[in-house]
Amino acid sequence: MKLLIAALIIVIAVLILVYLGLQIKPAAFPAFPQQEGALETIPLPEGLPAPVERFYRHIYGEEVPVITSAVITGRVSMRPVGGITFPGRFRFTHDAGQDYRQLHRDDPLRMAADEGE
């Protein structure tokens, strides 16, 4: 009977620790270390559909920016299993026309793979 009570206390303690651990929001990633490049622009292309041309002229004027890369960083609440919410963070980098990469800094296996590149 004492063994059953001890096991029950351990299970309850583990459940409480898991619950408390899931309440902690991860710290934000530090700012991306690469500096912004100079903004390159090109003239608005000819032959765009009228709504698209109006949109670009309204937003950018006669010159539109040339996007070569983007970095998106943020926090997320995920529910992959049932009603359990897992806090997380992400950083997504994209080189237009080349590749993309999701950096999983919290995942030790991915960190080891990145170090081996």
Coordinates of C-alpha atoms in Angstrom, one line a residue:
M1 CA 0.0 0.0 0.0
K2 CA 2.9 2.4 0.8
L3 CA 4.4 1.6 -2.5
L4 CA 1.2 2.5 -4.3
I5 CA 0.9 5.8 -2.5
A6 CA 4.6 6.6 -3.2
A7 CA 4.0 5.8 -6.9
L8 CA 0.9 8.0 -7.0
I9 CA 2.8 10.9 -5.4
I10 CA 5.6 10.6 -7.9
V11 CA 3.1 10.6 -10.8
I12 CA 1.3 13.6 -9.5
A13 CA 4.6 15.4 -8.9
V14 CA 5.7 14.7 -12.5
L15 CA 2.4 15.9 -13.9
I16 CA 2.7 19.1 -11.9
L17 CA 6.2 19.7 -13.1
V18 CA 5.2 19.1 -16.7
Y19 CA 2.3 21.5 -16.4
L20 CA 4.6 24.2 -14.8
G21 CA 7.2 23.6 -17.5
L22 CA 4.6 24.2 -20.2
Q23 CA 3.6 27.5 -18.7
I24 CA 7.1 29.0 -19.2
K25 CA 7.4 31.0 -22.4
P26 CA 10.7 30.7 -24.1
A27 CA 12.9 33.8 -24.4
A28 CA 13.0 35.5 -27.8
F29 CA 15.9 34.8 -30.1
P30 CA 18.5 37.5 -30.1
A31 CA 18.5 39.9 -33.1
F32 CA 19.6 38.4 -36.3
P33 CA 23.4 39.1 -36.5
Q34 CA 23.6 40.1 -40.2
Q35 CA 23.2 43.8 -41.0
E36 CA 20.6 45.0 -43.5
G37 CA 21.9 45.6 -47.0
A38 CA 21.2 48.6 -49.1
L39 CA 17.7 48.6 -50.6
E40 CA 17.9 48.0 -54.3
T41 CA 14.9 49.1 -56.4
I42 CA 13.8 48.6 -60.0
P43 CA 11.2 50.4 -62.1
L44 CA 7.7 49.1 -61.9
P45 CA 7.4 46.4 -64.7
E46 CA 5.2 47.1 -67.7
G47 CA 2.3 44.8 -68.5
L48 CA 1.1 44.1 -65.0
P49 CA -2.7 43.5 -64.5
A50 CA -4.4 46.7 -63.6
P51 CA -5.2 45.8 -60.0
V52 CA -1.6 44.7 -59.4
E53 CA -0.2 47.8 -61.0
R54 CA -2.5 50.1 -58.9
F55 CA -1.5 48.2 -55.7
Y56 CA 2.2 48.6 -56.4
R57 CA 1.9 52.2 -57.4
H58 CA -0.1 52.9 -54.3
I59 CA 2.4 51.1 -52.0
Y60 CA 5.7 51.8 -53.6
G61 CA 5.3 54.4 -56.3
E62 CA 7.3 54.1 -59.5
E63 CA 10.2 52.0 -58.0
V64 CA 9.6 48.6 -56.4
P65 CA 12.2 47.0 -54.0
V66 CA 14.1 43.9 -55.1
I67 CA 13.7 41.3 -52.3
T68 CA 16.6 39.0 -52.1
S69 CA 16.3 37.6 -48.6
A70 CA 14.0 37.6 -45.5
V71 CA 14.3 36.6 -41.9
I72 CA 11.2 36.0 -39.9
T73 CA 11.5 35.4 -36.1
G74 CA 8.7 34.8 -33.7
R75 CA 7.1 32.8 -30.9
V76 CA 4.4 30.2 -31.3
S77 CA 1.9 28.1 -29.3
M78 CA 1.6 24.7 -30.8
R79 CA -1.1 22.0 -30.2
P80 CA 0.2 18.9 -32.0
V81 CA -1.4 16.5 -29.5
G82 CA -4.9 17.0 -28.1
G83 CA -5.4 20.1 -26.0
I84 CA -1.8 20.3 -24.7
T85 CA -0.2 23.6 -25.8
F86 CA 3.5 23.7 -26.2
P87 CA 5.3 27.1 -26.3
G88 CA 8.0 27.6 -28.9
R89 CA 10.0 30.0 -30.9
F90 CA 11.2 30.0 -34.5
R91 CA 13.5 31.7 -37.0
F92 CA 12.9 31.3 -40.7
T93 CA 15.5 32.5 -43.2
H94 CA 14.9 32.7 -46.9
D95 CA 17.2 33.5 -49.8
A96 CA 14.8 34.3 -52.7
G97 CA 15.2 31.9 -55.6
Q98 CA 17.8 29.8 -53.7
D99 CA 16.8 28.0 -50.6
Y100 CA 15.3 28.3 -47.2
R101 CA 16.3 27.1 -43.8
Q102 CA 14.5 26.8 -40.5
L103 CA 16.8 27.1 -37.5
H104 CA 15.8 24.9 -34.6
R105 CA 18.1 26.3 -32.0
D106 CA 16.3 24.4 -29.2
D107 CA 16.7 21.0 -30.8
P108 CA 20.1 19.5 -29.8
L109 CA 20.1 17.0 -32.8
R110 CA 19.6 19.9 -35.3
M111 CA 22.3 21.9 -33.5
A112 CA 24.7 19.0 -33.8
A113 CA 23.9 18.6 -37.5
D114 CA 24.3 22.4 -38.2
E115 CA 27.8 22.3 -36.5
G116 CA 28.8 19.4 -38.8
E117 CA 28.0 21.3 -42.0

